PDB file of C-alpha atoms in Angstrom:
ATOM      1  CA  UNK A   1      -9.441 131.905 -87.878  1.00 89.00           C
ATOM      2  CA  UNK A   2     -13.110 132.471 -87.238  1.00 94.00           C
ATOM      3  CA  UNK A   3     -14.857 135.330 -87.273  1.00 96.00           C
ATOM      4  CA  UNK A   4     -17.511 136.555 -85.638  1.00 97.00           C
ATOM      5  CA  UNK A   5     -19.971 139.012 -86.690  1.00 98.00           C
ATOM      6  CA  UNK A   6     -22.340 140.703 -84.324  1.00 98.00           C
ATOM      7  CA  UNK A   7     -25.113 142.986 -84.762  1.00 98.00           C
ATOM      8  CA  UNK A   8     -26.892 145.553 -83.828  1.00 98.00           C
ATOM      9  CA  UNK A   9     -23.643 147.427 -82.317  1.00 98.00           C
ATOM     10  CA  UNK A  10     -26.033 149.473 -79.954  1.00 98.00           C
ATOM     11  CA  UNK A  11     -29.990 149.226 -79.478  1.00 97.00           C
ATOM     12  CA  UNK A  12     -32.468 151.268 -77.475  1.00 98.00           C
ATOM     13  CA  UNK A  13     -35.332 149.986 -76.282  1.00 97.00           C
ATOM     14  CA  UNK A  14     -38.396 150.325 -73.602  1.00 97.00           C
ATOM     15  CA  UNK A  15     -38.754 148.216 -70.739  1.00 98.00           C
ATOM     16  CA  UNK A  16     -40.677 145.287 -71.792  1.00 98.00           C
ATOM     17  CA  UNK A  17     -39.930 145.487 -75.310  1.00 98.00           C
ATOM     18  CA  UNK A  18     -38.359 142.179 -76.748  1.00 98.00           C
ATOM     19  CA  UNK A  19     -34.550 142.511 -77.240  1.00 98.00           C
ATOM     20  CA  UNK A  20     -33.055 140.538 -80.220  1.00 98.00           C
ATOM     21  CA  UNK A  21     -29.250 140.607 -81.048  1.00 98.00           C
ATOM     22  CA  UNK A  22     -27.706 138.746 -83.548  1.00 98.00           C
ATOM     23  CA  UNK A  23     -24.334 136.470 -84.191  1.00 98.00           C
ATOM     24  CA  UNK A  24     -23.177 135.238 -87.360  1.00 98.00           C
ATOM     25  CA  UNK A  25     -20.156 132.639 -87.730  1.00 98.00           C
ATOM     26  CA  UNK A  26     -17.770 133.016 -90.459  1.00 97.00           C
ATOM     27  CA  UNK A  27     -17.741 128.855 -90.617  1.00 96.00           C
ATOM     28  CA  UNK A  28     -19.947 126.470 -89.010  1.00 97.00           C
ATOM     29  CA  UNK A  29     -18.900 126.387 -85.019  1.00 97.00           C
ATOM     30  CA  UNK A  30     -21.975 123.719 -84.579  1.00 96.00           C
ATOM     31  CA  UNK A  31     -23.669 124.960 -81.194  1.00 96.00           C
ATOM     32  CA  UNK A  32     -20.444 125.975 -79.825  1.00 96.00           C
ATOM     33  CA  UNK A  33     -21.717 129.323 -78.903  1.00 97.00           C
ATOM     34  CA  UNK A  34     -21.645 131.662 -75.482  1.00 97.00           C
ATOM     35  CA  UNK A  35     -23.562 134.983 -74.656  1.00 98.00           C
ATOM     36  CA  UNK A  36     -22.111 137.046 -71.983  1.00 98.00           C
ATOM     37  CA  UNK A  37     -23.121 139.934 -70.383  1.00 98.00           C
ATOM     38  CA  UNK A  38     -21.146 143.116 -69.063  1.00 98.00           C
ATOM     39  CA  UNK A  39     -21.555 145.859 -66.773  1.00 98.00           C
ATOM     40  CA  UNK A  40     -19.392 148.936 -66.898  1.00 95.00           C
ATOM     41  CA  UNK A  41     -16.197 148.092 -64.764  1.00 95.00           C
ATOM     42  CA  UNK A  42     -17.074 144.422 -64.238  1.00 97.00           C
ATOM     43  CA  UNK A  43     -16.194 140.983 -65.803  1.00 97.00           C
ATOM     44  CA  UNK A  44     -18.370 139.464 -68.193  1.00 97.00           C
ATOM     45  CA  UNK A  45     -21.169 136.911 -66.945  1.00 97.00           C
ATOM     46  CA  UNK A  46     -21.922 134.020 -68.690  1.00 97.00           C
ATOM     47  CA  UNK A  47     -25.528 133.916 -69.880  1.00 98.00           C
ATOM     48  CA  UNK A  48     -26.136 131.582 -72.591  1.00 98.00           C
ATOM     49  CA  UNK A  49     -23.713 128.888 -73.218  1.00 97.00           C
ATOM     50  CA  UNK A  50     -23.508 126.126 -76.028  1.00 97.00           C
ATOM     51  CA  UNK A  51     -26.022 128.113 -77.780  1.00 97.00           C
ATOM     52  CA  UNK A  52     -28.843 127.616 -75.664  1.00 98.00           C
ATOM     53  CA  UNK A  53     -28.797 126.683 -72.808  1.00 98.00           C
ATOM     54  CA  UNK A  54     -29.345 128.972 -69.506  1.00 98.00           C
ATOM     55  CA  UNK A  55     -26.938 129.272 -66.945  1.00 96.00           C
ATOM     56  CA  UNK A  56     -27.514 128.222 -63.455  1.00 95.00           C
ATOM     57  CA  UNK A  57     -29.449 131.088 -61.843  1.00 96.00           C
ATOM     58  CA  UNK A  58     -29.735 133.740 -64.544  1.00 97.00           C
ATOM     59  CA  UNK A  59     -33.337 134.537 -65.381  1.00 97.00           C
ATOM     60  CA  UNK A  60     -35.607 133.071 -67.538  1.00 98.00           C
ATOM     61  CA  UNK A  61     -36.153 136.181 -69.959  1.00 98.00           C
ATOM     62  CA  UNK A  62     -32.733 135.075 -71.224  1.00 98.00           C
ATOM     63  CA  UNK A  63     -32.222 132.755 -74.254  1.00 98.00           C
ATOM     64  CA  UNK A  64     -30.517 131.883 -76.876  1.00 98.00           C
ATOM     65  CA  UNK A  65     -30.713 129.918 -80.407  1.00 98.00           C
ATOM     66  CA  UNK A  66     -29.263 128.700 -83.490  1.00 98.00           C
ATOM     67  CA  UNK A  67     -26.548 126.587 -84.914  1.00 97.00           C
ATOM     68  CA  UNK A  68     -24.189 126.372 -87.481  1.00 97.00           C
ATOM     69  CA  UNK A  69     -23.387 129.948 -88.705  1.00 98.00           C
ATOM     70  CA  UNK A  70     -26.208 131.767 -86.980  1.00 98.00           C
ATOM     71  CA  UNK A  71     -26.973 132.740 -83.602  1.00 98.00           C
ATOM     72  CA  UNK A  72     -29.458 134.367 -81.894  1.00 98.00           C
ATOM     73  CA  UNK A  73     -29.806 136.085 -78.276  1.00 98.00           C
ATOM     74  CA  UNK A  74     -33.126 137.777 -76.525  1.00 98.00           C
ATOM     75  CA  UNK A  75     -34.345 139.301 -73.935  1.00 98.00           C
ATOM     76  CA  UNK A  76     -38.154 138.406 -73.803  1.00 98.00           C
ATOM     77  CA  UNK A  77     -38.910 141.493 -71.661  1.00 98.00           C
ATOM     78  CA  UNK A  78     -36.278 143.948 -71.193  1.00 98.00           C
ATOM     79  CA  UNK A  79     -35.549 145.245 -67.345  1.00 98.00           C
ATOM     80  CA  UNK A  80     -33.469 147.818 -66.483  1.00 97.00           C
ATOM     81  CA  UNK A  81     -30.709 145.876 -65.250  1.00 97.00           C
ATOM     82  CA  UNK A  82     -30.274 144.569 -67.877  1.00 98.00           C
ATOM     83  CA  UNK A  83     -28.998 147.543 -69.343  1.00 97.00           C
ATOM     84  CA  UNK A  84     -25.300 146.434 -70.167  1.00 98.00           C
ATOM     85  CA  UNK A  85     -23.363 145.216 -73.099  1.00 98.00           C
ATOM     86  CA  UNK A  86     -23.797 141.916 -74.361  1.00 98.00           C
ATOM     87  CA  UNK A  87     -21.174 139.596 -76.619  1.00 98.00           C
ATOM     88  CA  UNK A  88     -21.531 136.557 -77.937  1.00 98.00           C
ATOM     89  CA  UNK A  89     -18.151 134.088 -78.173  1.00 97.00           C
ATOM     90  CA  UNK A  90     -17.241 131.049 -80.415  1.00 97.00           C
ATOM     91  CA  UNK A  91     -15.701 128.447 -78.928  1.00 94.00           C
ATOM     92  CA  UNK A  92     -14.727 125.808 -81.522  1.00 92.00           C
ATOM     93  CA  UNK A  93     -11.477 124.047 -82.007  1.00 83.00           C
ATOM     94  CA  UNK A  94     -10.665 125.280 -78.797  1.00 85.00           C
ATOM     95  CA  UNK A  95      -9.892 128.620 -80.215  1.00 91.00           C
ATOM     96  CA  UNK A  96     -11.968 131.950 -78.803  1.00 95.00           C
ATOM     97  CA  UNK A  97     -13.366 134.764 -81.025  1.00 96.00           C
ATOM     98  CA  UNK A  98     -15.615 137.267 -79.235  1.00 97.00           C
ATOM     99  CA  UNK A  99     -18.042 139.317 -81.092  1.00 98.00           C
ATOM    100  CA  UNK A 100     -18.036 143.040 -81.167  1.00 98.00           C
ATOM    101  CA  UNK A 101     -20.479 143.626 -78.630  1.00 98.00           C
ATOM    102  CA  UNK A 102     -24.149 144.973 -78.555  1.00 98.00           C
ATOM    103  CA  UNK A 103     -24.552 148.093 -75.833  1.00 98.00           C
ATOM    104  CA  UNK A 104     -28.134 147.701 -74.480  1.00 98.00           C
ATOM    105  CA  UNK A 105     -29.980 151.183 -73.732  1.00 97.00           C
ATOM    106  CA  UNK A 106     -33.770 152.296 -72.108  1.00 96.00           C
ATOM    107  CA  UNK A 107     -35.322 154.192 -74.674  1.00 93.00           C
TER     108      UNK A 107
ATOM    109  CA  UNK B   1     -16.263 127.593 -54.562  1.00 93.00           C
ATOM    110  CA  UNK B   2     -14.029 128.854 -57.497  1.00 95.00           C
ATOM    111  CA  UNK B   3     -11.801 132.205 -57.800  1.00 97.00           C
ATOM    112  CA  UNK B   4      -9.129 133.643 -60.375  1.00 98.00           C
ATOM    113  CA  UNK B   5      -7.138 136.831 -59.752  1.00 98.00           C
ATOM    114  CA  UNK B   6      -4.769 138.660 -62.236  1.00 98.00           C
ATOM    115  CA  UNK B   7      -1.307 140.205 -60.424  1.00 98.00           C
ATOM    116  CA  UNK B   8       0.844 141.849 -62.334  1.00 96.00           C
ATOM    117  CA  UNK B   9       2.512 145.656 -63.715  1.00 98.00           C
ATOM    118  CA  UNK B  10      -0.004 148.134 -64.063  1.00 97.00           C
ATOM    119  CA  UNK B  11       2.403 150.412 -66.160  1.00 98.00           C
ATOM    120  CA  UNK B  12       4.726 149.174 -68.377  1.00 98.00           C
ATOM    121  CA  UNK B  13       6.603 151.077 -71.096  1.00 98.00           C
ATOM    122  CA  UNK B  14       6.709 150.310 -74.679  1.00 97.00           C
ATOM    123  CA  UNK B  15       8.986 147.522 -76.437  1.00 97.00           C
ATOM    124  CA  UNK B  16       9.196 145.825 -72.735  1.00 98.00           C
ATOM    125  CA  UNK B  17       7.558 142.613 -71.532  1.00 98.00           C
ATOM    126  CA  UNK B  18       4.649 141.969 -69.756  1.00 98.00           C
ATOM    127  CA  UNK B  19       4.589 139.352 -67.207  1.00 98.00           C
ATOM    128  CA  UNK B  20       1.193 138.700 -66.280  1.00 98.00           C
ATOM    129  CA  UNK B  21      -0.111 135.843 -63.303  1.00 98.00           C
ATOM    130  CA  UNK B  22      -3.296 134.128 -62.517  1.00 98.00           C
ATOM    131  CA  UNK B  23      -3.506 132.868 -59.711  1.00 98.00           C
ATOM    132  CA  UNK B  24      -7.226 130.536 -58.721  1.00 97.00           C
ATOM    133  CA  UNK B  25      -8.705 128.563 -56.197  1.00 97.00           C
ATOM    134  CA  UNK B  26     -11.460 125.928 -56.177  1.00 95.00           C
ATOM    135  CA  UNK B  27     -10.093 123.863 -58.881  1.00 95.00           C
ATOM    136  CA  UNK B  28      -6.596 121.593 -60.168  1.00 95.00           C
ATOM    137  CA  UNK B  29      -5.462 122.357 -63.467  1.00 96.00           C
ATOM    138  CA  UNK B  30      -4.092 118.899 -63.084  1.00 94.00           C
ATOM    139  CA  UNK B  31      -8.010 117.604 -63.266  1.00 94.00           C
ATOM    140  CA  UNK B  32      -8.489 116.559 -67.246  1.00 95.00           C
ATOM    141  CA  UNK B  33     -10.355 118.878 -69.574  1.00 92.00           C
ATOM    142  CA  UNK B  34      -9.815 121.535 -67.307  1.00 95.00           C
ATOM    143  CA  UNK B  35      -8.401 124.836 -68.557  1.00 96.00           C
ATOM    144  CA  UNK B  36      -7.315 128.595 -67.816  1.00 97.00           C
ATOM    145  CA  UNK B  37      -7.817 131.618 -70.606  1.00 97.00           C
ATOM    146  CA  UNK B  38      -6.696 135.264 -70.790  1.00 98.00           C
ATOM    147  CA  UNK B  39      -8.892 137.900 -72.518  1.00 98.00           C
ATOM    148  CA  UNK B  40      -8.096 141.473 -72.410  1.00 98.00           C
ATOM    149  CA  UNK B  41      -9.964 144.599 -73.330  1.00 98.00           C
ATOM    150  CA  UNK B  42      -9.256 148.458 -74.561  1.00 98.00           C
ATOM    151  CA  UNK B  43     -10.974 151.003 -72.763  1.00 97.00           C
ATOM    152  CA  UNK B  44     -14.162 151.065 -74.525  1.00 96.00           C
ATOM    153  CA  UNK B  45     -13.696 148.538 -77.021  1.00 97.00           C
ATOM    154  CA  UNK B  46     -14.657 144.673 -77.138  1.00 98.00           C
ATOM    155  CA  UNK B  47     -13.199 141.635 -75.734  1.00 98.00           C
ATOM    156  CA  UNK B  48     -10.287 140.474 -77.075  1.00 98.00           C
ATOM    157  CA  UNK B  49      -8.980 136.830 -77.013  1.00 97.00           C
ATOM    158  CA  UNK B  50      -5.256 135.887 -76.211  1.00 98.00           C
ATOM    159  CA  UNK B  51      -4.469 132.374 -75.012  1.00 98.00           C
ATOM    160  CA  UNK B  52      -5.897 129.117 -73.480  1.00 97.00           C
ATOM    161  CA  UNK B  53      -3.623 126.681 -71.462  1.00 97.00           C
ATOM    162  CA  UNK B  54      -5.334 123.109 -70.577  1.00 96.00           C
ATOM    163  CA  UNK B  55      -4.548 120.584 -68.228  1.00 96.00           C
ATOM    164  CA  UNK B  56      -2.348 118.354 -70.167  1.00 96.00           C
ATOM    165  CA  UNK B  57      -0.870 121.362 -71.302  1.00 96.00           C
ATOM    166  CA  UNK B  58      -2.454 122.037 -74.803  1.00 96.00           C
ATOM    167  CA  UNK B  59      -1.695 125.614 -75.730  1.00 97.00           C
ATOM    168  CA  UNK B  60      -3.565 128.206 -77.876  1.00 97.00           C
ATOM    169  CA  UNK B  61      -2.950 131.192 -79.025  1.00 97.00           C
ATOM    170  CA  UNK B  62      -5.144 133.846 -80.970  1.00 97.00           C
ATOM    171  CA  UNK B  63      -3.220 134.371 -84.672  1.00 95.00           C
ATOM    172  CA  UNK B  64      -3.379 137.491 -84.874  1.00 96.00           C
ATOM    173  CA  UNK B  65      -1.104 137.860 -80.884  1.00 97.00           C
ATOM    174  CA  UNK B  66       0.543 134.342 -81.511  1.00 97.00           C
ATOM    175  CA  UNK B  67       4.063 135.533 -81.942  1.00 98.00           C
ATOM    176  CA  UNK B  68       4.399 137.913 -79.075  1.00 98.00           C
ATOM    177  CA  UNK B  69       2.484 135.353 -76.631  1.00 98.00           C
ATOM    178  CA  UNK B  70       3.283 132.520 -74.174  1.00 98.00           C
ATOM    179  CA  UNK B  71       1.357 131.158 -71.617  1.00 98.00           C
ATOM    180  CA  UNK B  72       2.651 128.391 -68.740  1.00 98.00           C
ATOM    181  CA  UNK B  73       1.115 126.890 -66.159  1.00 97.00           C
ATOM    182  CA  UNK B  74       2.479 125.895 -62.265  1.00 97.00           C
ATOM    183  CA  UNK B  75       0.072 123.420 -61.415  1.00 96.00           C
ATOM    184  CA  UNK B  76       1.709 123.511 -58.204  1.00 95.00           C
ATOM    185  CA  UNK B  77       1.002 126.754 -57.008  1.00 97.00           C
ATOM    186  CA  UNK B  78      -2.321 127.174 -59.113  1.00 97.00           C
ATOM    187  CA  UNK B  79      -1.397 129.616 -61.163  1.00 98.00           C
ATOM    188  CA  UNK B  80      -1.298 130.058 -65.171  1.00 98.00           C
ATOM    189  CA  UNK B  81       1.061 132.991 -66.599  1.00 98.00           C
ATOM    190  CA  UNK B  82       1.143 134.842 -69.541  1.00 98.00           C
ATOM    191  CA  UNK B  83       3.774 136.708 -71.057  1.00 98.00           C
ATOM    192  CA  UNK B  84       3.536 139.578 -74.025  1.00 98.00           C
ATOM    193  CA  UNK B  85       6.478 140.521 -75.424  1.00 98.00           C
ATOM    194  CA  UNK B  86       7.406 144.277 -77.335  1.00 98.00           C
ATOM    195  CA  UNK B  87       4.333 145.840 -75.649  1.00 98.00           C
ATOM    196  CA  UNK B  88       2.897 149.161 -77.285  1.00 98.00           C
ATOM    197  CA  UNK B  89       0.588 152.003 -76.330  1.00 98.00           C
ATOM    198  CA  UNK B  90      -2.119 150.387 -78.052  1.00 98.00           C
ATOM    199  CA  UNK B  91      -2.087 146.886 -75.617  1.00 98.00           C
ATOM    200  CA  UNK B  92      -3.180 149.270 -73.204  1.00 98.00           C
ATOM    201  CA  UNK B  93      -6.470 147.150 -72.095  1.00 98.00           C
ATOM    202  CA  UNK B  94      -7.574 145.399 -68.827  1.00 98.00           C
ATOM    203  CA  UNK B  95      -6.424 141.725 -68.737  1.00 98.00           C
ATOM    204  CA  UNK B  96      -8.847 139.342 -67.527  1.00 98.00           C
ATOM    205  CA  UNK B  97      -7.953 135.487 -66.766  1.00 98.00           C
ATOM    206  CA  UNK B  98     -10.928 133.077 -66.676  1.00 97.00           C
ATOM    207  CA  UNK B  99     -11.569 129.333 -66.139  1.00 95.00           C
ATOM    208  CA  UNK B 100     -12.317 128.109 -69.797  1.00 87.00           C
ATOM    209  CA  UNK B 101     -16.036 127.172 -69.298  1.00 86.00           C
ATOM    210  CA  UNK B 102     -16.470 130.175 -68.666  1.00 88.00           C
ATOM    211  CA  UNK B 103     -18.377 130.873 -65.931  1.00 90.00           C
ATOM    212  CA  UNK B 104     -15.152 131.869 -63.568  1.00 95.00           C
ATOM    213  CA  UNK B 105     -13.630 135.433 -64.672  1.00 97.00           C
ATOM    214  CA  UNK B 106     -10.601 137.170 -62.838  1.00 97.00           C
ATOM    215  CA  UNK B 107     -11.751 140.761 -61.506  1.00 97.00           C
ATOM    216  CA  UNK B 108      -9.328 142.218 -64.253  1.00 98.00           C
ATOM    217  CA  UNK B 109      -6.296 144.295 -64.357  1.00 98.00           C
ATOM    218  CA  UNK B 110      -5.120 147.462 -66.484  1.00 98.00           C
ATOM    219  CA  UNK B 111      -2.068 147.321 -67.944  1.00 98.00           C
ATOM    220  CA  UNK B 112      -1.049 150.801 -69.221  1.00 98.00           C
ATOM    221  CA  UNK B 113       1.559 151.167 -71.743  1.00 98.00           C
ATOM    222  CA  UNK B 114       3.427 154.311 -72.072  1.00 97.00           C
ATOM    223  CA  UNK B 115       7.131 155.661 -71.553  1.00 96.00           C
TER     224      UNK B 115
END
């Protein structure tokens, strides 16, 4: 099965600082990639999904990248809501891994 | 305008089976390529991946759960089940179902496991 490898576990940063989190595929998944962000007591939200591409109505400081084995999320300028924690998930095969999870802080 | 929503036990003691139902609106799990998931997550921890169940009734399962696991669907009443056999303290974890693209999560509901 495929694992997925995210990191940092837990950043702090100012708002309007560039956020970058990272996911790294144990075997190439191709772009078959979602980010997802959540709130304490809620469902996740679907950000990002086949690597890169936006979701209808979430904002434009959002975006993702990479194929393959390597993925990568940011947050161009950080806001505080989006204080949360964020997880990346592999789709392929039509099997799910999710990531470990990044928790998002204001410095 | 599409909705999921987990019913189920929200205590259950260990070795016993959980029985878990979602139950959506908005679309047919009859419609091709469509699908329903469960995910479930510890307090605290990350989410975890359990099962997929498509419309022509493809199942998945994650490995490591595979052998305690079975998911159904009742295309009839809209609703996808999921049942976890020989429970333990440690599947203590909010249970989410969600449409497989993604977008579409249930609201969630804890399961605690304890005698």
């Amino acid at each position: 099965d495929i694992q997925m490898t995210q990191s940092p576990s837990s950043l702090s940063a100012s708002v309007g600082d560039r956020v970058t989190i990272t996911c790294q595929a144990s075997q190439d998944i191709s772009n078959y990639l979602n980010w997802y962000q959540q709130k304490p007591g809620k469902a996740p939200k679907l950000l990002i999904y086949d690597a890169s591409n936006l979701e209808t109505g979430v904002p434009s400081r959002f975006s993702g990248s990479g194929s393959g084995t390597d993925f990568t999320f940011t947050i161009s300028s950080l806001q505080p809501e989006d204080i949360a924690t964020y997880y990346c998930q592999q789709y392929d095969n039509l099997l799910w891994t999710f990531g470990q999870g990044t928790k998002v802080e204001i410095k | 305008q599409i909705t999921l929503k987990e019913s189920g036990p929200t205590l259950v003691k260990p070795t016993q089976t959980l029985t878990l139902t979602c139950t959506f609106s908005g679309f047919s799990l009859s419609t091709s390529g469509v699908g329903v998931g469960w995910i479930r997550q510890p307090p605290g921890k990350a989410l975890e991946w359990l099962a997929l169940i498509y419309w022509d009734d493809d199942k998945r399962y994650s490995p490591s759960l595979k052998s305690r696991l079975t998911i159904t669907k009742d295309t009839s009443k809209n609703q996808v089940v999921l049942t976890m056999t020989n429970m333990d303290p440690v599947d203590t974890a909010t249970y989410y179902c969600a449409h497989d693209q993604g977008v579409h999560w249930g609201q969630g509901t804890l399961v605690t496991v304890s005698s």
